[in-house]
Every structure is written in structure tokens, then in C-alpha cells.
mmCIF file of C-alpha atoms and ligand atoms in Angstrom:
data_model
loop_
_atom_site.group_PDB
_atom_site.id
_atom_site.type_symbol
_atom_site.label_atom_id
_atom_site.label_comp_id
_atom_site.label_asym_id
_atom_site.label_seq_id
_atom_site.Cartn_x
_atom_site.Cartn_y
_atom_site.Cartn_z
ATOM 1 C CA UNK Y 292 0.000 0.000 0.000
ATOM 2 C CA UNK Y 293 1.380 3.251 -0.812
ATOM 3 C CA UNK Y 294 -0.327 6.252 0.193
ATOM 4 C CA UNK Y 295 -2.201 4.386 3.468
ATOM 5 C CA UNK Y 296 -4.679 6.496 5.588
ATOM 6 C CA UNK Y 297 -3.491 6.294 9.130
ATOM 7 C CA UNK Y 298 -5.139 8.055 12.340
ATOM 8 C CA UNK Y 299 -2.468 8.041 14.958
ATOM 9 C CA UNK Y 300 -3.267 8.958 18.689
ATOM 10 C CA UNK Y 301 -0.034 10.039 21.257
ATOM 11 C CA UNK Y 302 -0.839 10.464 24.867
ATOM 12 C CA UNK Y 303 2.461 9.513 26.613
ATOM 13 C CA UNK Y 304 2.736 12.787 28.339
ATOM 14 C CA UNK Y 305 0.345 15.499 28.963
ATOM 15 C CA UNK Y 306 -0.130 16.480 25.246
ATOM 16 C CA UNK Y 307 -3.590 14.466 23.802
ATOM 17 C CA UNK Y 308 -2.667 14.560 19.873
ATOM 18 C CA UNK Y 309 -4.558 12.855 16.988
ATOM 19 C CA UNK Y 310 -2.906 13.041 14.033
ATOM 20 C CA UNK Y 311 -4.432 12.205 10.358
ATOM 21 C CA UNK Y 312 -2.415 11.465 7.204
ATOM 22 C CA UNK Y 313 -2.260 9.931 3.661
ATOM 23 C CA UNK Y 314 0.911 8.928 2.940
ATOM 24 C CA UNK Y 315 3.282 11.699 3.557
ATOM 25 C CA UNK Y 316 0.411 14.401 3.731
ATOM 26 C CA UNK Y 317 -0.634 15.970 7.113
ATOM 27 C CA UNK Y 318 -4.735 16.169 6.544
ATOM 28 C CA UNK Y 319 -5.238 16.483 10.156
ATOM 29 C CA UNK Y 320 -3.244 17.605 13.604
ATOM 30 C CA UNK Y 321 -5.322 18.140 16.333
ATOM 31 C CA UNK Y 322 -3.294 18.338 19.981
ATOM 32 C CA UNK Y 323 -5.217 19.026 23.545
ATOM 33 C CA UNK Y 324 -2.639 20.072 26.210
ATOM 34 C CA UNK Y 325 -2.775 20.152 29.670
ATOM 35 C CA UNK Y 326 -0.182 21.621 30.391
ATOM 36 C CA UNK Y 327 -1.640 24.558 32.063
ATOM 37 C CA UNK Y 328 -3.026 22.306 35.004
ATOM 38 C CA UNK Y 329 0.841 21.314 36.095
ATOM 39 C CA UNK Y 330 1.890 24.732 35.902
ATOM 40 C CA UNK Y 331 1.881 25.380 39.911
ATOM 41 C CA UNK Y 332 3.303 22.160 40.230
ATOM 42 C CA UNK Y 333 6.437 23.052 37.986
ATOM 43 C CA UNK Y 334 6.200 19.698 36.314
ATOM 44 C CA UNK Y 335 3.980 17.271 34.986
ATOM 45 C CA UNK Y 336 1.822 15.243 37.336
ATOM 46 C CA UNK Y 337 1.374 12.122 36.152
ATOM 47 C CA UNK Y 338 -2.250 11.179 37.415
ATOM 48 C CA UNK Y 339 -3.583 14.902 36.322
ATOM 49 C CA UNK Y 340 -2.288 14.173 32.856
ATOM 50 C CA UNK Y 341 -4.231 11.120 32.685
ATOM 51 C CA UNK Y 342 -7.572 12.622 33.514
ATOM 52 C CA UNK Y 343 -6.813 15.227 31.418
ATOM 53 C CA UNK Y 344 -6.613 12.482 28.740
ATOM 54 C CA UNK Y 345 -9.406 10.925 29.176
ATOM 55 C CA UNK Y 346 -11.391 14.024 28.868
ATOM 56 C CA UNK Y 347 -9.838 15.226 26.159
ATOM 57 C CA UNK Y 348 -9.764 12.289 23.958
ATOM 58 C CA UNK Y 349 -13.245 12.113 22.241
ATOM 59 C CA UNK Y 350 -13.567 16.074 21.477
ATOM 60 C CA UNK Y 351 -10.020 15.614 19.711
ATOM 61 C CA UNK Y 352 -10.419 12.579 17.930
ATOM 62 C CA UNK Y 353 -13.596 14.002 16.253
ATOM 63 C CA UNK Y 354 -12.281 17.512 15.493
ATOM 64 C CA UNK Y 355 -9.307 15.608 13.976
ATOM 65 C CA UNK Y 356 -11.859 13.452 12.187
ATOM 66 C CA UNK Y 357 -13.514 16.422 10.978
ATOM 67 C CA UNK Y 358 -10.265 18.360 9.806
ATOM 68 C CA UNK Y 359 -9.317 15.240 7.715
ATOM 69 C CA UNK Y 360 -12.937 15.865 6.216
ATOM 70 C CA UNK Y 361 -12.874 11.603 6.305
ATOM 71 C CA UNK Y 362 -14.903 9.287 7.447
ATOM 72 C CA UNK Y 363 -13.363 6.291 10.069
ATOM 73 C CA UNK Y 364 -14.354 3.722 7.570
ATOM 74 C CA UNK Y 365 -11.655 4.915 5.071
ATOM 75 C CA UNK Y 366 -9.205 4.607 7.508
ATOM 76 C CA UNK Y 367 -6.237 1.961 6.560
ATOM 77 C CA UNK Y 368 -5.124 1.900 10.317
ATOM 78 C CA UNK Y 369 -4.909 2.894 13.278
ATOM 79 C CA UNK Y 370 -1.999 3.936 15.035
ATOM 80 C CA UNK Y 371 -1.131 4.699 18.572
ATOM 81 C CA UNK Y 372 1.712 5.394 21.745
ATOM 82 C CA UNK Y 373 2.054 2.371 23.006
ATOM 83 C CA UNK Y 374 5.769 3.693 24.758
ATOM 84 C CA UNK Y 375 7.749 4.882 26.706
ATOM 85 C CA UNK Y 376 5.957 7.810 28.975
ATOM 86 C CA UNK Y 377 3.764 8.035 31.677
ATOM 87 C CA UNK Y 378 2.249 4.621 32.257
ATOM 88 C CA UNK Y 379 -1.516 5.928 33.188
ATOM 89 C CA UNK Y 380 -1.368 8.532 30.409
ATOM 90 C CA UNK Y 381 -0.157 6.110 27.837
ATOM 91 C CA UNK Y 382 -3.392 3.754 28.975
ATOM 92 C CA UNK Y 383 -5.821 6.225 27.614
ATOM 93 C CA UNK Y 384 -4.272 6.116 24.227
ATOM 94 C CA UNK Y 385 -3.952 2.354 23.783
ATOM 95 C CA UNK Y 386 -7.679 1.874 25.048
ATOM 96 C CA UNK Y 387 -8.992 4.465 22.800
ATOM 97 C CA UNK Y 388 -7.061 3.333 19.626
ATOM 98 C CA UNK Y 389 -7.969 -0.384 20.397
ATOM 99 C CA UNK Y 390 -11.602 0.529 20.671
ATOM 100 C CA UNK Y 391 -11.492 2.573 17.645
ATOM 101 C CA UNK Y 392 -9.649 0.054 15.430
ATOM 102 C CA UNK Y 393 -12.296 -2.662 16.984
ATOM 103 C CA UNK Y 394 -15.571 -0.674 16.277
ATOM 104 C CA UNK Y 395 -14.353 0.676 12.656
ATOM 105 C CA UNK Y 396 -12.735 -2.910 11.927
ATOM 106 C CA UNK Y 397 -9.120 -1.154 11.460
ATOM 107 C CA UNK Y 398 -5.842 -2.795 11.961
ATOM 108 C CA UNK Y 399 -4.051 -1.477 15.308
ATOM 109 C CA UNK Y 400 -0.482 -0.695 15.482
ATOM 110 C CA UNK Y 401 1.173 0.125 19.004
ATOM 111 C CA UNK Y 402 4.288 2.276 18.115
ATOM 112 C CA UNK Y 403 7.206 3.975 19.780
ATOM 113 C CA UNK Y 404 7.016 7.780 20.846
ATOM 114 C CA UNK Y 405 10.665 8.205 20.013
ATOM 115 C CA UNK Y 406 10.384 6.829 16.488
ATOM 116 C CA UNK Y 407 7.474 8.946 15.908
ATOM 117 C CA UNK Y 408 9.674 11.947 16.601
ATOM 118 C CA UNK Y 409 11.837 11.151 13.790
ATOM 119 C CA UNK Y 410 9.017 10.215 11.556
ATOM 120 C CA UNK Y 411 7.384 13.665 11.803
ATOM 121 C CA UNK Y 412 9.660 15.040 9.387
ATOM 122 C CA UNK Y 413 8.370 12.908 6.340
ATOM 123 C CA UNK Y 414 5.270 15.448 6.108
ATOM 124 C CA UNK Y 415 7.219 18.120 6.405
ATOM 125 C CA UNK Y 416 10.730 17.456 4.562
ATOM 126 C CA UNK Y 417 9.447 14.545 2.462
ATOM 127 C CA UNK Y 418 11.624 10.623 2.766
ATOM 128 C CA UNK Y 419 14.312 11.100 5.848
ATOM 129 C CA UNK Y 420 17.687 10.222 4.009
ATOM 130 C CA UNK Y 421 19.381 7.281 6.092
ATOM 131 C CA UNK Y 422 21.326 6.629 7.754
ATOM 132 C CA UNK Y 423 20.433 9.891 9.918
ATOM 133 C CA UNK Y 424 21.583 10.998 13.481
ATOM 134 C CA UNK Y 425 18.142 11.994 15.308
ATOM 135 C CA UNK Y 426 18.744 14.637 18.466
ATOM 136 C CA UNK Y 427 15.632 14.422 20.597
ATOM 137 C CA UNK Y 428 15.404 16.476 23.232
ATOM 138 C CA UNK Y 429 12.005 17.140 25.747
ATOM 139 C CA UNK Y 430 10.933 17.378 29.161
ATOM 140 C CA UNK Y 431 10.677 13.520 29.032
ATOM 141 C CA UNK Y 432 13.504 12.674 26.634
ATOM 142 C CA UNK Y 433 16.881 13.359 25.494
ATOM 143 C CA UNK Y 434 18.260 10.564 22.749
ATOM 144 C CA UNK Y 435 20.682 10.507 20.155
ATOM 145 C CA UNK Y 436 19.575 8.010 17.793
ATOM 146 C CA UNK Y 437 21.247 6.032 14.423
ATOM 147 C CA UNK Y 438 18.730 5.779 11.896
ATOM 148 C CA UNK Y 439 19.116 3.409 9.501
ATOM 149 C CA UNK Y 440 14.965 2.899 8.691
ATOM 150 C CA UNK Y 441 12.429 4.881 10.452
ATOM 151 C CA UNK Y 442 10.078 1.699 10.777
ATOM 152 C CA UNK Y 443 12.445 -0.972 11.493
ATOM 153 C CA UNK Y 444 15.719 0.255 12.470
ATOM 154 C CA UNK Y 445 17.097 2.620 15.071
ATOM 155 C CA UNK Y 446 19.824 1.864 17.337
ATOM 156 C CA UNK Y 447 19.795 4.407 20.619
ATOM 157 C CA UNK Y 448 23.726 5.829 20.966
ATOM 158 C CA UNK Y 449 23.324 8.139 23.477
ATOM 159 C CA UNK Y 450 20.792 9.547 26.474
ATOM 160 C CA UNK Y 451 21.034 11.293 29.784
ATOM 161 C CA UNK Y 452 22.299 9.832 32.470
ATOM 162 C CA UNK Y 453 19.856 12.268 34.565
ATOM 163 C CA UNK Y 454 17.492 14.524 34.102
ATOM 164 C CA UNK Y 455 16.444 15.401 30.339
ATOM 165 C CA UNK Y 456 17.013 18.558 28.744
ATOM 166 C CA UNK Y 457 13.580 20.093 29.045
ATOM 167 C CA UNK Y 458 13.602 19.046 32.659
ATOM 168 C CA UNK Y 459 16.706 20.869 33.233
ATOM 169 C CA UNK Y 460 14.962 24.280 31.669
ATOM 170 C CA UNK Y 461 11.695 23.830 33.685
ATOM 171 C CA UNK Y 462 14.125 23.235 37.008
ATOM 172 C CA UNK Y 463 16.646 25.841 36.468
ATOM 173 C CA UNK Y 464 13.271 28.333 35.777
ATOM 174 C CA UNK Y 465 12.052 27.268 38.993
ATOM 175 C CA UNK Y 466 15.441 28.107 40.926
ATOM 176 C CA UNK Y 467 15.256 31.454 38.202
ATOM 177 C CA UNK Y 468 11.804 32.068 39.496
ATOM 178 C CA UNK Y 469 10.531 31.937 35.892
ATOM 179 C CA UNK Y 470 6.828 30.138 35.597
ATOM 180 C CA UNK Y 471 6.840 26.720 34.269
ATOM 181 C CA UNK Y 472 7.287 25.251 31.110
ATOM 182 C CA UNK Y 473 10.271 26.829 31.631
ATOM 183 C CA UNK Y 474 12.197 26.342 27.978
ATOM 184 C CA UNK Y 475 10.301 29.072 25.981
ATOM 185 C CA UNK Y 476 10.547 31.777 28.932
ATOM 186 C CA UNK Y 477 14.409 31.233 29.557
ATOM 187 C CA UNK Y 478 14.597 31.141 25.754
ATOM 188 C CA UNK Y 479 13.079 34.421 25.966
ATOM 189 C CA UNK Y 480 15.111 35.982 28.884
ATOM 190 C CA UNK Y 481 18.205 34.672 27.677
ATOM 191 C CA UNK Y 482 19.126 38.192 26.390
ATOM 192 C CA UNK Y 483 22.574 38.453 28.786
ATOM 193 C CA UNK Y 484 25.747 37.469 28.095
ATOM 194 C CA UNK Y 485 26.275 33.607 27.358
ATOM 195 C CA UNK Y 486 30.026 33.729 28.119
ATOM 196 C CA UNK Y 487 29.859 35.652 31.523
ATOM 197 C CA UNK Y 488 29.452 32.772 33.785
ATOM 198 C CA UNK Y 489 31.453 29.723 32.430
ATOM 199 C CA UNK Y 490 28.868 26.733 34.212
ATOM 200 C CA UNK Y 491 29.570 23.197 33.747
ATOM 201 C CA UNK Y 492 29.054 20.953 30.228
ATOM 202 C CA UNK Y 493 28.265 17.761 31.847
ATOM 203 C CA UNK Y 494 29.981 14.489 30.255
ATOM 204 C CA UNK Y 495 32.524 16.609 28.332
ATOM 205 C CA UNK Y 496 35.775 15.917 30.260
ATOM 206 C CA UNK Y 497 38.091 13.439 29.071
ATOM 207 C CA UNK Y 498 37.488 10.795 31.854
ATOM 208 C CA UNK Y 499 33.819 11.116 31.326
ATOM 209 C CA UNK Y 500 34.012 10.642 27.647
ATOM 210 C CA UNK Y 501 35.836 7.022 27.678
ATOM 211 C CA UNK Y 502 32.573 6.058 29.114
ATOM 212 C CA UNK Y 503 29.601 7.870 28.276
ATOM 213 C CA UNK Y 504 30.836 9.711 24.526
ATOM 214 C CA UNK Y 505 27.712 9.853 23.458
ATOM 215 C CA UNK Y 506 25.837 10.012 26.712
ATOM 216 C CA UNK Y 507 24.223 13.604 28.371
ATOM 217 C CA UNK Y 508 23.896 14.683 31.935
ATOM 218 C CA UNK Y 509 22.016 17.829 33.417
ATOM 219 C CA UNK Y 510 21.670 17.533 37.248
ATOM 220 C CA UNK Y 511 25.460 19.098 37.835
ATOM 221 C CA UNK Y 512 24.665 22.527 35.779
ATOM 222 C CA UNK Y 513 21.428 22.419 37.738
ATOM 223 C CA UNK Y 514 22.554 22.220 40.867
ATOM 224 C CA UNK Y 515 25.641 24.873 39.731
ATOM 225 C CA UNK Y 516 23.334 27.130 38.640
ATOM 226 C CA UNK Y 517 21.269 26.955 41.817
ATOM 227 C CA UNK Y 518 24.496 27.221 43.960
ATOM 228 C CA UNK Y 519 25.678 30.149 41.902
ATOM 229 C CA UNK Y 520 22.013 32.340 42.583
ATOM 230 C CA UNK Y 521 21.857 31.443 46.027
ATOM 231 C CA UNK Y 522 25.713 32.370 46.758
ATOM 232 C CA UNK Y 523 24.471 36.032 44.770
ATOM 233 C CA UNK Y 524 21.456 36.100 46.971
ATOM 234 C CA UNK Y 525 22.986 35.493 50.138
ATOM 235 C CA UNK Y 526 25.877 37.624 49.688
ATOM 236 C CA UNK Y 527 23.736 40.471 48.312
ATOM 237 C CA UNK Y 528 25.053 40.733 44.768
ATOM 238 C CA UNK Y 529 23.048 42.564 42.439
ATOM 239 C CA UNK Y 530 22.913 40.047 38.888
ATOM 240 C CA UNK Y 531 21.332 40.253 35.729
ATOM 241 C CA UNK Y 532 18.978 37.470 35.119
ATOM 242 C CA UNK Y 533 19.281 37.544 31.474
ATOM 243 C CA UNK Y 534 22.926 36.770 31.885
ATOM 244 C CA UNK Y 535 22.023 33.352 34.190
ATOM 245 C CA UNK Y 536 19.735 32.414 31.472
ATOM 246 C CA UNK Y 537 21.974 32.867 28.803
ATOM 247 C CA UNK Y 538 25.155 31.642 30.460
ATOM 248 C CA UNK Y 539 22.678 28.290 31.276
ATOM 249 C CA UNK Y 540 21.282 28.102 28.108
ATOM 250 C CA UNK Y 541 24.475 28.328 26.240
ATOM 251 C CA UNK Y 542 25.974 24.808 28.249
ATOM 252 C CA UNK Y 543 22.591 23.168 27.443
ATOM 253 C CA UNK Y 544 23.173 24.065 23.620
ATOM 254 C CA UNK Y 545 26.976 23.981 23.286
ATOM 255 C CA UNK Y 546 26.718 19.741 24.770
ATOM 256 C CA UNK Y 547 23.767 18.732 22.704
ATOM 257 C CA UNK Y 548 25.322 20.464 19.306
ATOM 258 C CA UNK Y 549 28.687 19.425 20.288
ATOM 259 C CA UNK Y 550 27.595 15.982 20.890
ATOM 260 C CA UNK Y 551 25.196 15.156 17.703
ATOM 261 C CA UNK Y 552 27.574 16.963 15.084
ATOM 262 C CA UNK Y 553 30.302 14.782 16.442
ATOM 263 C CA UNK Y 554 27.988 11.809 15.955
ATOM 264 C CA UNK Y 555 27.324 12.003 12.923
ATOM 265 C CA UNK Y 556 31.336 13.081 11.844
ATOM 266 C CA UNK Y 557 32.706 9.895 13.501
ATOM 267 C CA UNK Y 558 29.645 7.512 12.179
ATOM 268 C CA UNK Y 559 30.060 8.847 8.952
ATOM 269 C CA UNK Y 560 26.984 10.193 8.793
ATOM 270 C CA UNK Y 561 25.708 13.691 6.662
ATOM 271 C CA UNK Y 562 22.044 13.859 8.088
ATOM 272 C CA UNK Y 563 20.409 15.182 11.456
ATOM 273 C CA UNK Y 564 17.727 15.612 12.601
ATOM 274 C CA UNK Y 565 16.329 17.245 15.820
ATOM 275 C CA UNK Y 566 13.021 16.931 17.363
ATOM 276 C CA UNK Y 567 11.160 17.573 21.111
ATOM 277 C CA UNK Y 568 9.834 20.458 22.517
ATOM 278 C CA UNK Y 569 13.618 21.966 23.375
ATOM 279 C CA UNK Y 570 14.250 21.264 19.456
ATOM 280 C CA UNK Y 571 12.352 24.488 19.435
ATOM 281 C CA UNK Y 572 14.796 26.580 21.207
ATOM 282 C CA UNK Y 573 16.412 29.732 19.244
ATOM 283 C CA UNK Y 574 19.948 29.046 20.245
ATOM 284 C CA UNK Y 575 19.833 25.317 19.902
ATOM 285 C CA UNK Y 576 18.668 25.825 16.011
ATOM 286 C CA UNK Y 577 21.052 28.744 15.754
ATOM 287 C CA UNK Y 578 24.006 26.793 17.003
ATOM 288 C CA UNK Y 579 23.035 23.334 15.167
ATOM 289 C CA UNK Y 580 22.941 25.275 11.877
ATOM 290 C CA UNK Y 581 26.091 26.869 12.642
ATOM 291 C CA UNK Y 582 28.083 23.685 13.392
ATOM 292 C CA UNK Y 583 26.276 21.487 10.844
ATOM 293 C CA UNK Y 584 27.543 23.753 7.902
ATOM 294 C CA UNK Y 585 31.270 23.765 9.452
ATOM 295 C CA UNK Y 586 31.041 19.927 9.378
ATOM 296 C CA UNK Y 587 29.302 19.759 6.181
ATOM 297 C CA UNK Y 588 26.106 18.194 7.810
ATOM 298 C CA UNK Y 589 22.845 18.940 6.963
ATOM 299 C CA UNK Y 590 19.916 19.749 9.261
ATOM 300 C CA UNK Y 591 16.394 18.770 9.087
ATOM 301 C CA UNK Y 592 14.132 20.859 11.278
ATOM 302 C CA UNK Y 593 10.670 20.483 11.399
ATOM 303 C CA UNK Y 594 8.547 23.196 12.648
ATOM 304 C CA UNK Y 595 8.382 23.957 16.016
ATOM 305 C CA UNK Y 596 4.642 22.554 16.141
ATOM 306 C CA UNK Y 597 5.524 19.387 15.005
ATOM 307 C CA UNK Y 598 8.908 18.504 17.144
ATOM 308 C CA UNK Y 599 7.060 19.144 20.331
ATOM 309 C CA UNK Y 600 4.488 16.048 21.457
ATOM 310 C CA UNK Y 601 1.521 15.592 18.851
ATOM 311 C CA UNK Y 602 -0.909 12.468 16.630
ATOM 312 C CA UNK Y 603 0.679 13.427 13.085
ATOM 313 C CA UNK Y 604 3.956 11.757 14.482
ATOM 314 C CA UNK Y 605 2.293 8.403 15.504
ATOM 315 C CA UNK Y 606 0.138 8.923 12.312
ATOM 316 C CA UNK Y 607 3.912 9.515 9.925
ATOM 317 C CA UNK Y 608 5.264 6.707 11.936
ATOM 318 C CA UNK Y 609 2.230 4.145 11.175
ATOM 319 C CA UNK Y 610 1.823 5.373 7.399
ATOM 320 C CA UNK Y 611 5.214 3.893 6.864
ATOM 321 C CA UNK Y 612 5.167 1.016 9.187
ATOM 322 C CA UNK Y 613 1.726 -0.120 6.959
ATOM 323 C CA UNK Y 614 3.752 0.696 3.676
ATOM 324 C CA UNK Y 615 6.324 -2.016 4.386
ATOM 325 C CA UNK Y 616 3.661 -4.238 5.049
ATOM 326 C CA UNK Y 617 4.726 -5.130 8.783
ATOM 327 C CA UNK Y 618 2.233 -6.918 11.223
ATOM 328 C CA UNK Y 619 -0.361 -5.220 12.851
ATOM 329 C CA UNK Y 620 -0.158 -5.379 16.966
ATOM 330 C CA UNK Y 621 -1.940 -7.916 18.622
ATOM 331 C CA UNK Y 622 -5.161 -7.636 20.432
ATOM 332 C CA UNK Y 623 -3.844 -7.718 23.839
ATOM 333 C CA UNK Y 624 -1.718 -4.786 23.167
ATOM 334 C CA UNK Y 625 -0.573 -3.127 26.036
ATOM 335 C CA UNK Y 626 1.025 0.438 27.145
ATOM 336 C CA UNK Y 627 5.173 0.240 28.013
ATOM 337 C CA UNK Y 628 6.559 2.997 30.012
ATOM 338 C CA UNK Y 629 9.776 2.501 29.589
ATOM 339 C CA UNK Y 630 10.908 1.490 25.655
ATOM 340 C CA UNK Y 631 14.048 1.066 24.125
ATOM 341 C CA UNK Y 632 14.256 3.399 21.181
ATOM 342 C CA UNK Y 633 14.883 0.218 19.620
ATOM 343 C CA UNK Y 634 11.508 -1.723 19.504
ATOM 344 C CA UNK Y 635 9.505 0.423 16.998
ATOM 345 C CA UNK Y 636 6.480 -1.219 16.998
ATOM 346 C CA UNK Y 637 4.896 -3.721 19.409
HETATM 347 O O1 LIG S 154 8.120 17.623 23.582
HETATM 348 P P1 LIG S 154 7.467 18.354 24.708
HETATM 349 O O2 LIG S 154 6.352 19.279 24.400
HETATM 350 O O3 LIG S 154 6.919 17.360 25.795
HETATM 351 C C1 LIG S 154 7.656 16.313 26.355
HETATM 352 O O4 LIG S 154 8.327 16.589 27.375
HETATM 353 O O5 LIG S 154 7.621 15.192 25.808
HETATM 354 O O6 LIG S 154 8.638 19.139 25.464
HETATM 355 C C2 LIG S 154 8.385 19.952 26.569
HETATM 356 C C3 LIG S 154 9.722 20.464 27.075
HETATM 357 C C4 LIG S 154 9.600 21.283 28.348
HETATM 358 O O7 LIG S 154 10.592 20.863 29.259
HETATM 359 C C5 LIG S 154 9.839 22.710 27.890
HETATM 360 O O8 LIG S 154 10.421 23.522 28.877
HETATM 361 C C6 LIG S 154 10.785 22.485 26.719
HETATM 362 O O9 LIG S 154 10.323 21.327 26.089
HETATM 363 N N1 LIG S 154 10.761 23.610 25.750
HETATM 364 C C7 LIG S 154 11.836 24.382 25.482
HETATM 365 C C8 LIG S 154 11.398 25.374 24.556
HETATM 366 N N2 LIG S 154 10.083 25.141 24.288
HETATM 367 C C9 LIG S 154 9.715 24.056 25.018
HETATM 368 N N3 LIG S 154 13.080 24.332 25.960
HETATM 369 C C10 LIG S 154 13.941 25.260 25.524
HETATM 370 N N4 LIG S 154 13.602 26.258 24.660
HETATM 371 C C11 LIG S 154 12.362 26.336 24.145
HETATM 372 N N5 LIG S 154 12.053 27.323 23.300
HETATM 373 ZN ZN1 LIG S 155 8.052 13.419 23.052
#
């Protein structure tokens, strides 16, 4: 099958999404967030998120339905999260695509969040040359990934050995006393100086490299940064915020650039491509494209709406999963909160 017609549904974290397309075209992207309901929490709360879900799952399923301007029984498949992410949230999404693909008589396909991230692209860029080097980077995730076929091959090179890179944003807003989701407001206050304090690139020193090259780590320039405000606090010393922000931001960027560029140098590889909800950040993009044409790589971006949690990524990943003619999931499909990037479908 060629161009199939695939409805995918994510849910793994606190973003509802159902996604419609045919083939390589986006017909529908409809995403519900809840994101406003963790706010005074400063993170995600897992059992809020799945409510949130389950409320929010009907109403966008139909307005997706509707933006498609299709009806269910055209549908080729139906594709959903089946891992890794929040275990109750994920739930919702594998109970609502099973009953879908069981009352419209559709095939089901449990698929893997992280894979759907790189399969975005396609409706965007068009076919993602491989072998690629795939940078994800979220609240939930940060993976550097060798892709060698988005529906049957990716081998997971890297990840954090702590917290993920979004999580390191939202905390270091906290300590910042910035509102949560912290990324797009440090993004935004970042306006200092990103040489004037030097903090920490975690996993960059020599020792660190034998074993974890390809690996990330966060906590230390968390906790540095923290140390560094309170030390200004409790001393007294008048500091410009935008300089913190910018001095943060610019470890979180230089690492992850650093990091994938040289991935894809010593694999051999001339492709990248980011995704995640930090894949949105101005300096990150700035600095990617900036190292990427020194070492003669070249970047694939997909809009900011489309790298951060959404359906059209489960729906990309299923359209090609269905056009290689793989098995559908089996009935007793069930949700896997923590999933090798590895096992793209289930
Ligand atoms: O992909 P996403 O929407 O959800 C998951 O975590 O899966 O990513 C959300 C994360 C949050 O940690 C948020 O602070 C971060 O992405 N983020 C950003 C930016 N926009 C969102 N981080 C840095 N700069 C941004 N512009
Ligand atoms: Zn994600």
C-alpha cells in the first residue's frame, strides 16, 4: 500500500494529539494540552495528565476526524503510543485506539514515541535520508539516535544519564523564578551574556568521555546554577537574570550540538535531525545550523509545532510502518513505560 490512511493517537505525556495522514500528507493535527493544570506544580503530574486524557480524547479525535474531512471507515489503520511515557497517560491512548480500530474494523499498530519523533519530518521534509543521526530532546527525553529505517531500524547511541534537557529548563526556571514550562521563557530571557558565567558541560571531560561519549547529563549545571544564585542572593550581589539564562542556556546548547555533530562526523553520517519540545529553542537551532555547515552536515528541522508532542507523528510513523507491510499489533496490546528506542512497533 502506498499512500495508506493512518489516524495516529499520542498520549504519553500530557499532550492528547490525533494526528491524520495519507501517505506523507498531514490532513489532520489536532493536539489538547494540559499543560496549564501542572503549571503550579512546575512539572507534569502524572495522574492529572491522565484525567486530562481521558477528557480530552473524544472532542479531539472528532475535530481531527472532521479536519481530515474523512470518514473512520476509510481509515487503513490505526496507530497509537504504546511507549515509553507516563504509564496511566499512555493507557488512555492504547484503550482508545484499540476501541477505535475494533468498532471501525481497522488494523491497530502500538508504536514507539521516540520513532514517531523522527518520523514527523516525512510530512514536512518529504523521505528522511538514512542513515540519519536523530537529536531528541524534551521534558521527558533526550536521545541521540542512528537511523538506519524509520520503521524498522534505530539503534539508541546516546541519552542522559539524569534529568532530560527540558527538565533541566523547567528546574533551572524554577530556581530562576521563571513560571513553568520553563524552555520558551528562559529562551526568551536569555538576552545576557552567554560567556559571563562559564557553568559546567556535563559528560565533556576526558574521563567522562571514555565512558559515556555519546551520553548527556544535566543535574550538575542544575545544581551549579542553583548554587551560583543562592551564593548572589545570600551575599547580596546585584545580577542580571538575562545573563544566568543565557550563560545556562548556552551549556545546554553547546553539549547537545557538540555531541550530535560529532555523531554524525565519527559515524560517517551527513544527516540530522532534531526533534522535542527543546528542538524548538532559538539558540539550539542557531548553534546546530552553525556547526552542521562547518562539518558539512545537513539539518532537518521540522517546525516547532511538530517537534514538540503531537498524533501526526504516531500517524507519519504508522503510514510507513503499513507501507512495508509489517504486522499489525496484537489484540492484547498493552502500554510500556519505559521502551528502548529500539523496539519500533509492538
Ligand atoms: O516535547 P514536549 O512538548 O513534551 C515532552 O516533554 O515530551 O517538550 C516539553 C519540554 C519542556 O521541558 C519545555 O520547557 C521544553 O520542552 N521547551 C523548550 C522550549 N520550548 C519548550 N526548551 C527550551 N527552549 C524552548 N524554546
Ligand atoms: Zn516526546
Amino acid at each position: 500500500m502506498s499512500e495508506p490512511l493512518v489516524l495516529g493517537i499520542e498520549s504519553s505525556c500530557d499532550e492528547t494529539g490525533v494526528g491524520i495522514v495519507r501517505g506523507r500528507d498531514l490532513l489532520a493535527n489536532q493536539v489538547a494540552s494540559s499543560v496549564e493544570l501542572h503549571a503550579r506544580f512546575g512539572g507534569v503530574v502524572p495522574e492529572v495528565a491522565s484525567r486530562a486524557h481521558l477528557e480530552a480524547m473524544v472532542p479531539t479525535l472528532e475535530r481531527a476526524l472532521a479536519d481530515a474531512d474523512i470518514d473512520p471507515g476509510e481509515l487503513d489503520a490505526v496507530a497509537v503510543t504504546a511507549g515509553p511515557g507516563l504509564m496511566g497517560a499512555l493507557v488512555v491512548g492504547v484503550a482508545a485506539a484499540k476501541a477505535c480500530a475494533l468498532a471501525w474494523g481497522k488494523p491497530l499498530y502500538g508504536l514507539n514515541h521516540l520513532a514517531g519523533h523522527v518520523a514527523v519530518d516525512l510530512v514536512d521534509h518529504g523521505e528522511v535520508p538514512t542513515p540519519c543521526i536523530a537529536l531528541l530532546v524534551s521534558g521527558g527525553h533526550t536521545n541521540l539516535l542512528r537511523v538506519d529505517d524509520i520503521a524498522s531500524s534505530i539503534t539508541e547511541i546516546g541519552t542522559t544519564i539524569d534529568d532530560a534537557a527540558g527538565e533541566a529548563y523547567d528546574k533551572v526556571a524554577r530556581v530562576l523564578g521563571l513560571p513553568y514550562p520553563g524552555g520558551p521563557v528562559i529562551d526568551k530571557a536569555a538576552t545576557g551574556d552567554p560567556i559571563k558565567i562559564n557553568f559546567p558541560r556535563g559528560l565533556t571531560a576526558r574521563k567522562d568521555l571514555e565512558k559515556h561519549r555519546w551520553d548527556f547529563s544535566f543535574s550538575g549545571l542544575k545544581t551549579a546554577v542553583a548554587r551560583w544564585v543562592e551564593t548572589r542572593e545570600r551575599d547580596g550581589e546585584e545580577f542580571e537574570l538575562g545573563d544566568v539564562a543565557a550563560s545556562f542556556q548556552e551549556a545546554v546548547c553547546d553539549v547537545l550540538t557538540a555531541k550530535a555533530i560529532d555523531a554524525c562526523v565519527e559515524h560517517g553520517i551527513e544527516h540530522l535531525l532534531i526533534g522535542g519540545g527543546v528542538a524548538a529553542n532559538s539558540r539550539l537551532r542557531s548553534l546546530l545550523a552553525e556547526r552542521a555547515a562547518v562539518a558539512g552536515v545537513e539539518l532537518r528541522t521540522p517546525r516547532p509545532i511538530l517537534c514538540t508532542d503531537n498524533g501526526a507523528m504516531i500517524a507519519a510513523l504508522g503510514a510507513e510502518v503499513v507501507r512495508r507491510g509489517l504486522p499489525p499489533s496484537a489484540a492484547d496490546l498493552g502500554a510500556t513505560s519505559s521502551l528502548p528506542a529500539s523496539r519500533i512497533t509492538l
